[in-house]
XYZ file of C-alpha atoms in Angstrom:
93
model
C 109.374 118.487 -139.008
C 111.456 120.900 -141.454
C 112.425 123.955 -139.138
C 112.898 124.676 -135.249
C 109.422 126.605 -134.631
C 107.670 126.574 -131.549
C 103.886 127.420 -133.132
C 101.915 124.185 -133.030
C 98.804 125.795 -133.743
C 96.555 125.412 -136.780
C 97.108 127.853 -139.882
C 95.060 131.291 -139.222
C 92.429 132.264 -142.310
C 93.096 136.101 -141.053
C 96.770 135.431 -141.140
C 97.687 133.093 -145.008
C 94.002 134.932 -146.533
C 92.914 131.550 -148.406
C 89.602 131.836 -147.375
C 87.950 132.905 -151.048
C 91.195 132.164 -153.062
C 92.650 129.402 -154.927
C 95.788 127.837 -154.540
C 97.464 129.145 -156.825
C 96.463 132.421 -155.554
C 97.340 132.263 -151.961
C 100.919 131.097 -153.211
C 101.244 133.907 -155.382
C 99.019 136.440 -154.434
C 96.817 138.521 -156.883
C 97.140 140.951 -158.840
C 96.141 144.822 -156.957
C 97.655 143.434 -153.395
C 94.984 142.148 -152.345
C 96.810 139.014 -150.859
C 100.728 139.482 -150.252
C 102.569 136.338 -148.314
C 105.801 134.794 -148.592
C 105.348 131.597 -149.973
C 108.583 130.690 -151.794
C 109.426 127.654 -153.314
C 112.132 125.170 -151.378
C 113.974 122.930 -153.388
C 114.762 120.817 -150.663
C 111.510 119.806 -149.417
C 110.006 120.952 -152.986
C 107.201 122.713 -150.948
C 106.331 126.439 -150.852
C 107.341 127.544 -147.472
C 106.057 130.810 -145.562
C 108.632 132.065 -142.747
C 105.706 134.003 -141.675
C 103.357 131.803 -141.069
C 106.179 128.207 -140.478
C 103.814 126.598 -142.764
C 104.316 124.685 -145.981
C 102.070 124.426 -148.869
C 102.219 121.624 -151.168
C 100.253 122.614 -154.832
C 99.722 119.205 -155.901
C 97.764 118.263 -152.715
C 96.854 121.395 -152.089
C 97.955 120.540 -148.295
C 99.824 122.780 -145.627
C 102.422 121.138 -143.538
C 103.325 123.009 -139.770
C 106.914 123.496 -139.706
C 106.845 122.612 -135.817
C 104.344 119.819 -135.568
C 104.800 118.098 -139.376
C 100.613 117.931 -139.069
C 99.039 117.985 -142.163
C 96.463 120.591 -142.624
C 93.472 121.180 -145.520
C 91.414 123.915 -146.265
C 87.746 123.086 -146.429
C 86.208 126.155 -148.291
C 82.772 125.443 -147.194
C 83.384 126.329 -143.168
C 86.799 128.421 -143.590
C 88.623 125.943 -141.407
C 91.422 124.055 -141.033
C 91.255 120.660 -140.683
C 93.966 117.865 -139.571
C 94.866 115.450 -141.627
C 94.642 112.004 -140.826
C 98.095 110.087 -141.442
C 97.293 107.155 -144.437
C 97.102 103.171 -142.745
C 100.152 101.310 -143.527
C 99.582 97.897 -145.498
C 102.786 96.322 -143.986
C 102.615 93.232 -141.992
């Protein structure tokens, strides 16, 4: 969807470390090193992107996007998964 990656696969807990952190945290890490990515922000898309992982991260949904597949992805906290999101119905007839 935004880059040529071949990685279809759902984001890894071990690898992005979002498991016990907020948002705001796994975009930024925290403070000792506990949680170091590359999340930067991409003006073009206005996502966070991570050339690591091929994964954006959108803060006000808090959503990740794979680079290769466009699939929507959310975190639910509860199970430490990944889940796909389903695309919205369209009302046009």
């Amino acid at each position: 969807m935004f880059a040529d990656e071949d990685d279809n696969s759902k984001p890894s807990t071990d690898e992005n470390n979002t498991v016990s952190q907020s948002s705001s945290d796994a975009i930024y890490g925290t403070e000792g090193g506990a949680l170091q990515n590359d999340y930067v922000y991409d003006e073009s898309s206005g996502y966070y992107y991570s050339s690591s992982l091929g994964y954006y991260y959108d803060p006000n949904t808090g959503l990740y996007c794979s680079a290769a597949s466009g699939q929507w992805y959310s975190f639910n906290e509860e199970t430490s998964t990944y889940e796909e999101v389903e695309k919205a119905a369209s009302n046009v007839n």
